[in-house]
Amino acid sequence: MEGKSAVSHHRPTRSPKKIVVVCAGVGGLACAVRLAKKGHAVTIFEASSHVGGKCRTEWIDGYAFDTGPSLLTLPAVYRDLFLKTGKRLEHILTLDPVDPSFTYIFHDGKKITFPNLSHNGTVAAISEQLGEDAGKAWHEILQRAEAMWEASRESFIEGELRSPLQLLKRPHLLSDLKTIAPLTSLRSLTSSITTNPYLKKIIDRYATYTGSDPRKVPAVLLTIAFVEEAFGAWHIQGGLGSLPLSLEKRANELGVEIHLNTRVTSIKTIDGIAKGVNLQDGREIEADIVVANADAEIVYNSLLPPMKESRRARKALRKATPSLSGYSLLLGLRGRSDLSHHTVFFPEDYDDEFDAIFQRKEPVPDPAIYICNPQDPLMVKKENSESWFVLINAPRHEPESGCDWTSPGLKEKYADHIINLMESKGLQIRSRLEVLEIRTPADLESQTNAPGGSIYGTSSNGPRSAFLRAKNRSAIKNLYCVGGSAHPGGGLPLVGISAEIVAEAIEELSAQ
Ligand SMILES: Cc1cc2nc3c(=O)[nH]c(=O)nc-3n(C[C@H](O)[C@H](O)[C@H](O)COP(=O)(O)OP(=O)(O)OC[C@H]3O[C@@H](n4cnc5c(N)ncnc54)[C@H](O)[C@@H]3O)c2cc1C
């Protein structure tokens, strides 16, 4: 990947293993593909009727929507995977850079358009709209973000994070600590560089890429700003759901067996060692290694029996704050607008969004509104039409102790409220509406088996959050965790990296 040695050490697998992958999310598929390429016998069991989990392109009455990821960053992760397991990605998928990458519109009507893949262009756009000081501040923020990326990439992101002690052995520990500022929050770091309220909102929003609160996440999340600017914002023609479909195809070519509609009810262990899985249909499947791609909460609290080997992992999960969820509207609209591919409307009081989600646990009254208007002819059946995916950050579905998204009338009332807000910002919706579908956190939970509908497993709230996330190599021998709720975290790039970490760890074991 960019900034990373593309050469992986391809030792021949000395002893091929029988490996069961629980779930066909992007992480499970990516890991299965890498393992099969190394010669292992891999079988995937997936509860739903399709691969890809949260990453999916859905067609409704002639309109296609990316109902999960709608922005691909760091495509090099998947370029690397496809290249090393067969034909390169460009033979299978068409990636388009999205230009402009984002249009940000603020409560007072101020608008900034970020060009894709251009630091100087972004500085110029900010300087023009917010003044030269703000442009200079963006430059300083992005320089710090790049330094953080360099200091954290190998050890925090691409490597297994086995313990805090491991980090103390780094060669440039002191200078890296100064750069990363582990005890500083993202909000504090931004505030130390600029007082510009518009820039602060743009930076705050990166915390939500991991489902978190900018006032609580470590400053190192600033790396997301660098990754997005330096390596670009990308769209996959036909929708991002084409990514898991291509992974499925590659997996089939490499002999991976994929069983859909097949729920795993438990992971079998004997004397603290994973030995296979039990399926809902009563079958018992033996395996040398189990790779779990379900949410870590499900892995540790329902698929595994309570056992001393998993005590630490369960305790860490209890301590972590779950990530926020999402409420979305799928809008099929007649006619065309001038809305760019990714647009964010910011509210006046952005802090209230995080208070509503994490403290009051109620739908956000005046939320940031993200609209994805892909303008991809492959995503609409009729020429003169648009499919908009509207995503609002939302509290999880917690009927007992928080927000109950199934309360009668709630989702419809909130949709009405959001559409009113959008129309008050000058967007025409009701007069153009052909399709309206609502997805709440409760739907996300039932459709993807993500507890509470959390988008990213555990959040990054708090300086120790990275250490509370499930480790890739679990304390239960022969059990590995891959995907958005395991290290290094959620989002397609990190999920792809977690698949690589797990495949390498298993390779290490089987080469012994
Ligand atoms: C609304 C939304 C917007 C997002 N936007 C972006 C974005 O723009 N860019 C980005 O990079 N990322 C984004 N993400 C995050 C990204 O989708 C996830 O991080 C990633 O897809 C998670 O992959 P995963 O491998 O963890 O598997 P998941 O997608 O979590 O899939 C897990 C799978 O496990 C299956 N399963 C669960 N339990 C069992 C069981 N017991 N037996 C068998 N199968 C089981 C489920 O059916 C599911 O298919 C978004 C997510 C959502 C929901």
Coordinates of C-alpha atoms and ligand atoms in Angstrom, one line a residue:
M1 CA 0.0 0.0 0.0
E2 CA 1.0 3.6 -0.3
G3 CA 3.9 4.3 2.0
K4 CA 4.3 0.6 2.8
S5 CA 6.6 -1.9 1.3
A6 CA 4.5 -3.8 -1.2
V7 CA 6.7 -6.9 -0.8
S8 CA 5.3 -9.5 1.5
H9 CA 7.4 -12.5 2.5
H10 CA 5.8 -15.4 0.7
R11 CA 7.1 -18.4 2.5
P12 CA 5.5 -21.6 1.2
T13 CA 3.0 -23.0 3.7
R14 CA 4.6 -26.0 5.2
S15 CA 1.5 -27.4 6.8
P16 CA -1.8 -26.5 5.2
K17 CA -4.5 -26.1 7.8
K18 CA -8.3 -26.7 7.8
I19 CA -9.6 -23.2 8.5
V20 CA -13.2 -22.1 9.3
V21 CA -14.0 -18.5 8.8
V22 CA -17.1 -17.4 10.7
C23 CA -18.9 -14.8 8.5
A24 CA -18.5 -13.4 5.1
G25 CA -18.1 -9.7 6.0
V26 CA -15.3 -7.9 4.0
G27 CA -12.8 -8.8 6.7
G28 CA -13.7 -12.5 6.6
L29 CA -13.7 -12.7 2.8
A30 CA -10.4 -10.8 2.5
C31 CA -8.8 -13.1 5.1
A32 CA -10.2 -16.2 3.5
V33 CA -8.8 -15.2 0.1
R34 CA -5.3 -14.6 1.5
L35 CA -5.3 -17.9 3.4
A36 CA -6.6 -19.9 0.4
K37 CA -3.8 -18.4 -1.7
K38 CA -1.3 -19.7 0.8
G39 CA -2.7 -23.2 0.3
H40 CA -5.0 -23.6 3.3
A41 CA -8.4 -25.3 3.0
V42 CA -10.9 -22.5 3.9
T43 CA -14.6 -22.7 4.5
I44 CA -16.8 -19.7 5.3
F45 CA -20.1 -19.9 7.2
E46 CA -22.3 -16.8 6.8
A47 CA -25.7 -16.3 8.5
S48 CA -27.3 -14.0 6.0
S49 CA -28.2 -14.7 2.4
H50 CA -25.4 -12.6 0.9
V51 CA -21.7 -11.8 1.3
G52 CA -20.3 -8.4 2.4
G53 CA -22.1 -7.8 5.7
K54 CA -22.5 -4.0 6.1
C55 CA -20.9 -3.4 2.7
R56 CA -23.7 -3.8 0.2
T57 CA -25.2 -2.1 -2.8
E58 CA -29.0 -2.6 -2.7
W59 CA -31.5 -2.0 -5.6
I60 CA -34.9 -0.6 -4.8
D61 CA -37.3 0.1 -7.7
G62 CA -34.7 1.0 -10.2
Y63 CA -32.4 2.9 -7.7
A64 CA -29.2 1.5 -6.3
F65 CA -27.9 2.5 -2.9
D66 CA -24.6 1.8 -1.0
T67 CA -26.3 1.2 2.3
G68 CA -23.0 0.7 4.1
P69 CA -19.7 2.2 3.0
S70 CA -20.1 4.9 0.4
L71 CA -16.5 6.2 0.4
L72 CA -13.4 4.1 -0.2
T73 CA -10.1 5.4 1.1
L74 CA -6.7 3.8 1.0
P75 CA -7.6 1.6 -2.0
A76 CA -4.0 0.3 -1.9
V77 CA -5.1 -2.2 0.7
Y78 CA -7.4 -3.9 -1.7
R79 CA -5.0 -3.4 -4.7
D80 CA -2.4 -5.3 -2.7
L81 CA -4.9 -8.1 -1.8
F82 CA -6.1 -8.7 -5.4
L83 CA -2.6 -8.4 -6.8
K84 CA -1.1 -11.0 -4.5
T85 CA -4.0 -13.5 -4.8
G86 CA -4.4 -13.5 -8.6
K87 CA -5.3 -10.8 -11.2
R88 CA -4.9 -7.2 -10.1
L89 CA -7.9 -5.2 -8.9
E90 CA -8.2 -3.2 -12.2
H91 CA -9.2 -6.4 -14.0
I92 CA -12.2 -6.9 -11.7
L93 CA -13.4 -3.4 -10.5
T94 CA -13.3 0.1 -11.8
L95 CA -12.2 2.6 -9.2
D96 CA -13.0 6.3 -9.9
P97 CA -11.4 9.1 -7.9
V98 CA -14.2 11.3 -6.6
D99 CA -13.6 15.0 -7.4
P100 CA -14.4 17.1 -5.5
S101 CA -13.9 14.6 -2.6
F102 CA -16.2 16.5 -0.3
T103 CA -18.4 19.6 -0.3
Y104 CA -18.9 21.0 3.2
I105 CA -21.9 23.4 3.8
F106 CA -22.3 25.1 7.2
H107 CA -25.4 26.4 9.0
D108 CA -24.8 29.9 7.8
G109 CA -24.6 28.9 4.2
K110 CA -20.8 29.0 3.9
K111 CA -19.5 26.3 1.5
I112 CA -16.1 24.8 1.0
T113 CA -15.3 22.3 -1.7
F114 CA -12.3 20.0 -1.2
P115 CA -10.6 18.9 -4.4
N116 CA -9.6 15.3 -4.5
L117 CA -5.9 14.3 -4.1
S118 CA -4.6 17.9 -3.8
H119 CA -3.2 19.4 -0.7
N120 CA -2.4 22.7 -2.3
G121 CA -5.9 22.8 -3.9
T122 CA -7.5 22.2 -0.5
V123 CA -5.4 24.9 1.2
A124 CA -6.4 27.3 -1.6
A125 CA -10.1 26.4 -1.3
I126 CA -9.9 27.0 2.5
S127 CA -8.0 30.2 2.2
E128 CA -10.5 31.5 -0.3
Q129 CA -13.5 30.8 1.8
L130 CA -12.1 31.2 5.3
G131 CA -9.1 33.4 4.9
E132 CA -5.4 32.8 4.6
D133 CA -4.9 32.0 8.3
A134 CA -7.3 29.1 8.0
G135 CA -5.5 27.9 4.9
K136 CA -2.2 28.0 6.8
A137 CA -3.8 26.2 9.8
W138 CA -5.0 23.4 7.5
H139 CA -1.5 23.0 6.1
E140 CA -0.1 22.8 9.7
I141 CA -2.8 20.3 10.7
L142 CA -2.1 18.1 7.7
Q143 CA 1.6 18.2 8.3
R144 CA 1.0 16.9 11.8
A145 CA -1.4 14.3 10.5
E146 CA 1.3 13.0 8.1
A147 CA 3.9 12.9 10.9
M148 CA 1.3 10.9 13.0
W149 CA 0.7 8.5 10.1
E150 CA 4.4 7.9 9.8
A151 CA 4.9 7.3 13.5
S152 CA 1.8 5.1 14.0
R153 CA 1.5 3.2 10.7
E154 CA 3.8 0.2 11.2
S155 CA 3.3 -0.4 14.9
F156 CA -0.3 0.7 15.6
I157 CA -2.0 0.0 12.3
E158 CA -0.3 -2.6 10.2
G159 CA 1.1 -4.7 13.1
E160 CA -0.6 -6.8 15.7
L161 CA -1.1 -4.7 18.8
R162 CA -0.4 -7.3 21.4
S163 CA 0.3 -5.1 24.4
P164 CA 1.2 -1.5 25.4
L165 CA 4.7 -2.9 26.4
Q166 CA 5.4 -3.9 22.8
L167 CA 5.1 -0.2 21.9
L168 CA 7.8 0.8 24.5
K169 CA 10.4 -1.1 22.5
R170 CA 10.1 1.2 19.5
P171 CA 13.4 2.8 18.3
H172 CA 12.1 6.4 18.3
L173 CA 9.8 6.1 21.3
L174 CA 10.1 9.7 22.6
S175 CA 9.8 11.5 19.4
D176 CA 6.9 9.3 18.3
L177 CA 5.1 9.9 21.6
K178 CA 5.6 13.7 21.1
T179 CA 4.1 13.4 17.6
I180 CA 1.2 11.1 18.5
A181 CA 0.4 12.9 21.8
P182 CA -1.5 9.8 23.1
L183 CA -3.2 11.6 26.0
T184 CA -4.4 14.5 23.9
S185 CA -7.9 14.4 22.3
L186 CA -8.5 15.2 18.6
R187 CA -10.5 18.3 19.7
S188 CA -7.7 19.6 21.9
L189 CA -5.1 19.1 19.2
T190 CA -7.1 21.0 16.6
S191 CA -7.9 23.7 19.1
S192 CA -4.2 24.1 19.8
I193 CA -3.6 24.9 16.1
T194 CA -6.7 26.9 15.1
T195 CA -9.7 28.6 16.6
N196 CA -11.5 28.6 13.2
P197 CA -15.0 27.0 14.0
Y198 CA -15.5 25.8 10.4
L199 CA -12.1 23.9 10.3
K200 CA -12.8 22.5 13.7
K201 CA -16.1 20.9 12.5
I202 CA -14.4 19.4 9.5
I203 CA -11.7 17.8 11.7
D204 CA -14.2 16.8 14.4
R205 CA -16.1 14.8 11.7
Y206 CA -13.1 12.4 11.3
A207 CA -13.8 11.0 14.8
T208 CA -17.1 9.8 13.4
Y209 CA -15.3 7.7 10.8
T210 CA -14.6 5.4 13.8
G211 CA -18.0 6.0 15.4
S212 CA -16.6 8.2 18.1
D213 CA -16.8 11.6 19.9
P214 CA -14.1 14.1 18.8
R215 CA -13.8 15.4 22.3
K216 CA -12.8 11.9 23.5
V217 CA -10.9 10.2 20.7
P218 CA -7.1 10.3 20.7
A219 CA -5.5 13.0 18.5
V220 CA -3.9 10.3 16.3
L221 CA -7.3 10.0 14.5
L222 CA -6.1 13.0 12.6
T223 CA -4.3 10.5 10.4
I224 CA -7.7 9.9 8.7
A225 CA -7.5 13.5 7.3
F226 CA -4.1 12.8 5.9
V227 CA -5.1 9.4 4.4
E228 CA -8.2 10.9 2.8
E229 CA -6.3 13.9 1.3
A230 CA -3.1 12.1 0.3
F231 CA -4.5 8.8 -1.0
G232 CA -7.8 10.2 -2.2
A233 CA -11.5 9.5 -2.0
W234 CA -12.7 6.7 -4.4
H235 CA -15.9 5.3 -5.7
I236 CA -16.3 1.8 -7.2
Q237 CA -18.4 1.8 -10.4
G238 CA -21.7 0.1 -9.8
G239 CA -21.4 0.7 -6.0
L240 CA -19.1 -0.2 -3.2
G241 CA -21.0 -3.5 -2.8
S242 CA -19.0 -4.7 -5.8
L243 CA -16.0 -5.1 -3.6
P244 CA -17.3 -8.0 -1.5
L245 CA -18.8 -9.6 -4.7
S246 CA -15.3 -9.5 -6.3
L247 CA -13.8 -10.9 -3.1
E248 CA -16.4 -13.7 -3.3
K249 CA -15.4 -14.4 -6.9
R250 CA -11.7 -14.5 -6.0
A251 CA -12.5 -16.7 -3.1
N252 CA -14.4 -19.2 -5.3
E253 CA -11.5 -19.2 -7.8
L254 CA -9.1 -20.1 -5.0
G255 CA -11.3 -23.0 -3.8
V256 CA -12.8 -21.4 -0.7
E257 CA -16.2 -22.9 0.2
I258 CA -18.8 -20.3 1.1
H259 CA -22.0 -21.4 2.8
L260 CA -24.6 -18.7 3.0
N261 CA -27.7 -18.9 5.2
T262 CA -25.6 -20.9 7.7
R263 CA -25.4 -19.4 11.2
V264 CA -22.7 -20.4 13.5
T265 CA -24.1 -21.0 17.0
S266 CA -20.9 -21.5 18.9
I267 CA -17.2 -21.9 18.6
K268 CA -16.1 -25.3 19.9
T269 CA -13.2 -25.3 22.3
I270 CA -11.4 -28.1 24.2
D271 CA -9.0 -27.2 27.0
G272 CA -8.8 -23.6 25.9
I273 CA -8.1 -24.4 22.2
A274 CA -10.5 -23.6 19.3
K275 CA -11.4 -26.8 17.5
G276 CA -14.2 -25.8 15.1
V277 CA -17.7 -24.5 15.1
N278 CA -21.3 -25.7 15.6
L279 CA -23.9 -24.7 13.1
Q280 CA -27.6 -23.8 13.6
D281 CA -28.6 -26.8 11.5
G282 CA -27.0 -29.1 14.1
R283 CA -23.8 -29.9 12.2
E284 CA -20.4 -29.8 14.0
I285 CA -17.5 -28.7 11.9
E286 CA -13.9 -29.6 12.9
A287 CA -11.1 -27.1 12.1
D288 CA -7.4 -26.6 13.0
I289 CA -8.0 -22.8 13.1
V290 CA -11.1 -20.6 13.5
V291 CA -11.2 -17.1 12.2
A292 CA -14.0 -15.1 13.7
N293 CA -15.4 -12.2 11.6
A294 CA -18.5 -11.6 13.7
D295 CA -18.6 -8.6 16.0
A296 CA -16.2 -9.2 18.9
E297 CA -19.1 -8.7 21.3
I298 CA -20.9 -11.7 19.7
V299 CA -17.7 -13.8 19.5
Y300 CA -16.8 -13.4 23.2
N301 CA -20.2 -13.1 24.8
S302 CA -22.3 -15.5 22.8
L303 CA -20.3 -17.8 20.5
L304 CA -17.7 -18.8 23.1
P305 CA -18.6 -20.2 26.5
P306 CA -17.3 -18.1 29.5
M307 CA -13.7 -19.4 29.9
K308 CA -10.7 -18.2 31.7
E309 CA -8.7 -17.6 28.5
S310 CA -11.3 -15.1 27.3
R311 CA -11.8 -13.3 30.6
R312 CA -9.5 -10.4 29.7
A313 CA -11.1 -9.8 26.3
R314 CA -14.5 -9.8 27.8
K315 CA -13.4 -7.3 30.5
A316 CA -11.9 -5.0 27.8
L317 CA -15.1 -5.1 25.8
R318 CA -17.1 -4.2 28.9
K319 CA -14.9 -1.2 29.5
A320 CA -15.0 0.1 25.9
T321 CA -17.7 2.5 24.7
P322 CA -19.6 0.9 21.7
S323 CA -19.4 3.0 18.5
L324 CA -22.3 5.1 17.4
S325 CA -24.8 3.8 14.9
G326 CA -26.5 5.3 11.8
Y327 CA -29.9 6.2 10.7
S328 CA -30.3 6.4 6.9
L329 CA -32.7 7.4 4.2
L330 CA -32.6 5.9 0.8
L331 CA -34.0 8.4 -1.6
G332 CA -34.8 7.7 -5.2
L333 CA -35.4 11.0 -6.9
R334 CA -36.7 12.1 -10.3
G335 CA -34.5 14.6 -12.2
R336 CA -30.9 15.8 -11.5
S337 CA -29.5 18.2 -8.9
D338 CA -26.1 19.9 -8.7
L339 CA -25.2 18.1 -5.4
S340 CA -21.7 16.6 -5.6
H341 CA -20.8 13.0 -4.8
H342 CA -20.2 13.6 -1.0
T343 CA -21.8 16.5 0.7
V344 CA -22.0 17.2 4.4
F345 CA -24.3 19.8 5.9
F346 CA -23.0 20.8 9.4
P347 CA -25.3 22.1 12.2
E348 CA -24.5 25.2 14.2
D349 CA -24.0 23.2 17.4
Y350 CA -22.0 20.1 16.5
D351 CA -21.2 19.2 20.1
D352 CA -24.9 18.6 20.7
E353 CA -24.8 15.7 18.2
F354 CA -22.3 13.9 20.3
D355 CA -24.1 14.7 23.6
A356 CA -27.3 13.4 22.1
I357 CA -25.7 10.2 20.9
F358 CA -23.4 9.2 23.7
Q359 CA -25.0 10.9 26.7
R360 CA -28.7 11.6 26.2
K361 CA -29.0 8.5 23.8
E362 CA -31.7 10.1 21.7
P363 CA -32.0 10.9 18.0
V364 CA -29.9 14.0 17.2
P365 CA -32.3 17.0 16.9
D366 CA -30.1 19.0 14.5
P367 CA -27.6 16.5 13.1
A368 CA -24.8 16.8 10.5
I369 CA -26.4 15.4 7.3
Y370 CA -24.2 13.4 5.0
I371 CA -25.5 12.8 1.5
C372 CA -23.9 10.5 -1.1
N373 CA -25.1 11.2 -4.6
P374 CA -22.9 8.9 -6.6
Q375 CA -24.0 10.2 -10.1
D376 CA -23.0 6.7 -11.3
P377 CA -25.1 5.7 -14.4
L378 CA -24.8 2.1 -13.2
M379 CA -26.7 2.9 -10.0
V380 CA -29.9 4.1 -11.6
K381 CA -32.2 2.4 -14.1
K382 CA -33.7 5.7 -15.5
E383 CA -31.4 8.3 -17.1
N384 CA -32.8 11.4 -15.5
S385 CA -32.8 10.4 -11.9
E386 CA -30.6 10.2 -8.8
S387 CA -30.2 7.8 -5.8
W388 CA -29.2 9.6 -2.6
F389 CA -28.0 7.8 0.4
V390 CA -28.5 10.0 3.5
L391 CA -26.6 9.1 6.7
I392 CA -27.2 10.6 10.1
N393 CA -25.1 9.6 13.1
A394 CA -27.4 8.0 15.6
P395 CA -27.5 6.5 19.1
R396 CA -27.4 2.7 19.1
H397 CA -30.6 0.7 19.4
E398 CA -30.8 0.0 23.2
P399 CA -34.5 -0.6 24.0
E400 CA -33.8 -1.2 27.7
S401 CA -31.4 1.5 28.6
G402 CA -31.3 4.0 25.7
C403 CA -33.0 4.7 22.4
D404 CA -35.7 2.2 21.2
W405 CA -35.7 2.7 17.5
T406 CA -38.6 0.3 17.1
S407 CA -41.0 2.7 19.1
P408 CA -44.1 3.2 17.0
G409 CA -43.9 6.2 14.7
L410 CA -40.3 7.2 15.7
K411 CA -38.5 6.3 12.5
E412 CA -41.2 7.9 10.3
K413 CA -41.4 11.1 12.4
Y414 CA -37.6 11.4 12.3
A415 CA -37.5 10.9 8.5
D416 CA -40.0 13.7 8.2
H417 CA -37.9 15.9 10.4
I418 CA -34.7 15.2 8.4
I419 CA -36.4 15.8 5.1
N420 CA -37.7 19.1 6.4
L421 CA -34.2 20.0 7.5
M422 CA -32.8 19.1 4.1
E423 CA -35.5 21.1 2.3
S424 CA -34.8 24.1 4.6
K425 CA -31.2 24.0 3.2
G426 CA -32.5 24.4 -0.3
L427 CA -32.7 20.7 -1.4
Q428 CA -35.8 19.6 -3.3
I429 CA -36.9 16.2 -2.2
R430 CA -40.7 15.7 -1.7
S431 CA -41.5 17.0 -5.2
R432 CA -39.0 14.6 -6.8
L433 CA -39.5 11.5 -4.5
E434 CA -40.0 8.1 -6.1
V435 CA -38.4 5.9 -3.5
L436 CA -38.1 6.4 0.3
E437 CA -36.8 3.7 2.5
I438 CA -35.7 4.2 6.1
R439 CA -33.0 2.2 7.9
T440 CA -32.7 2.6 11.6
P441 CA -30.0 1.3 14.0
A442 CA -32.4 -1.5 14.9
D443 CA -32.5 -2.5 11.2
L444 CA -28.7 -2.4 11.1
E445 CA -28.6 -4.7 14.0
S446 CA -31.0 -7.2 12.6
Q447 CA -29.6 -7.1 9.1
T448 CA -25.8 -7.3 9.9
N449 CA -25.8 -8.8 13.4
A450 CA -24.0 -5.8 14.8
P451 CA -25.0 -5.4 18.4
G452 CA -27.1 -2.2 18.8
G453 CA -26.4 -1.4 15.2
S454 CA -22.9 -0.1 16.1
I455 CA -21.2 0.7 12.8
Y456 CA -17.6 0.1 14.0
G457 CA -17.7 -2.3 17.0
T458 CA -16.2 -0.4 19.9
S459 CA -15.5 3.3 19.5
S460 CA -12.1 5.0 19.8
N461 CA -13.4 7.1 22.8
G462 CA -10.6 7.4 25.4
P463 CA -6.8 7.1 25.2
R464 CA -6.8 3.3 25.9
S465 CA -9.5 2.5 23.3
A466 CA -7.1 0.8 20.9
F467 CA -6.0 -1.6 23.7
L468 CA -9.6 -2.4 24.6
R469 CA -10.4 -3.5 21.0
A470 CA -10.4 -7.3 20.3
K471 CA -6.9 -8.6 19.5
N472 CA -6.3 -10.3 16.2
R473 CA -4.7 -13.3 17.9
S474 CA -7.0 -14.2 20.7
A475 CA -5.9 -15.7 24.0
I476 CA -7.8 -18.9 22.9
K477 CA -5.3 -20.9 21.0
N478 CA -6.1 -21.2 17.3
L479 CA -8.8 -18.5 17.4
Y480 CA -8.2 -15.3 15.5
C481 CA -10.4 -12.2 15.2
V482 CA -10.8 -10.2 12.0
G483 CA -13.0 -7.3 10.9
G484 CA -14.2 -3.9 12.1
S485 CA -14.5 -4.7 15.7
A486 CA -11.0 -6.2 16.0
H487 CA -7.6 -4.5 15.7
P488 CA -6.9 -2.1 14.0
G489 CA -10.6 -1.0 13.8
G490 CA -13.5 -0.4 11.4
G491 CA -13.8 1.0 7.9
L492 CA -12.9 -0.8 4.8
P493 CA -9.1 0.0 4.8
L494 CA -8.6 -1.1 8.4
V495 CA -10.7 -4.2 7.9
G496 CA -8.6 -5.2 4.9
I497 CA -5.4 -4.6 7.0
S498 CA -6.8 -6.8 9.8
A499 CA -7.3 -9.6 7.3
E500 CA -3.7 -9.3 6.3
I501 CA -2.5 -9.3 9.9
V502 CA -4.5 -12.4 10.7
A503 CA -3.4 -14.2 7.5
E504 CA 0.3 -13.4 8.3
A505 CA -0.1 -14.6 11.9
I506 CA -1.6 -17.9 10.8
E507 CA 1.1 -18.2 8.2
E508 CA 3.7 -17.7 10.9
L509 CA 2.1 -20.5 12.9
S510 CA 1.9 -23.0 10.0
A511 CA 5.4 -22.3 8.8
Q512 CA 6.8 -23.4 12.2
Ligands
LIG1 C1 -24.1 2.9 7.4 C2 -22.6 2.6 7.3 C3 -21.7 3.4 6.6 C4 -20.4 3.1 6.5 N1 -19.6 3.9 5.8 C5 -18.3 3.6 5.5 C6 -17.5 4.3 4.6 O1 -18.0 5.2 3.9 N2 -16.2 3.8 4.3 C7 -15.7 2.8 5.0 O2 -14.6 2.4 4.7 N3 -16.4 2.1 5.9 C8 -17.7 2.4 6.2 N4 -18.5 1.7 7.0 C9 -17.9 0.6 7.8 C10 -17.7 -0.7 7.1 O3 -18.8 -1.1 6.4 C11 -17.3 -1.8 8.1 O4 -16.2 -1.4 8.9 C12 -16.9 -3.1 7.4 O5 -17.7 -3.4 6.3 C13 -17.0 -4.2 8.4 O6 -16.6 -5.4 7.9 P1 -16.5 -6.7 8.8 O7 -15.5 -7.6 8.1 O8 -16.2 -6.3 10.2 O9 -17.9 -7.4 8.7 P2 -19.4 -7.0 8.8 O10 -19.8 -6.1 7.7 O11 -19.7 -6.5 10.2 O12 -20.2 -8.4 8.6 C14 -20.3 -9.3 9.6 C15 -21.0 -10.5 9.0 O13 -21.1 -11.5 10.0 C16 -22.3 -12.2 9.8 N5 -22.6 -12.9 11.1 C17 -22.7 -12.4 12.3 N6 -22.9 -13.4 13.2 C18 -22.8 -14.5 12.6 C19 -22.9 -15.9 13.0 N7 -23.1 -16.2 14.2 N8 -22.8 -16.9 12.0 C20 -22.6 -16.5 10.7 N9 -22.5 -15.2 10.3 C21 -22.6 -14.3 11.2 C22 -23.3 -11.1 9.5 O14 -24.4 -11.6 8.8 C23 -22.4 -10.2 8.6 O15 -22.6 -10.6 7.2 C24 -19.9 1.9 7.1 C25 -20.7 1.1 7.8 C26 -22.1 1.4 7.8 C27 -23.0 0.4 8.5

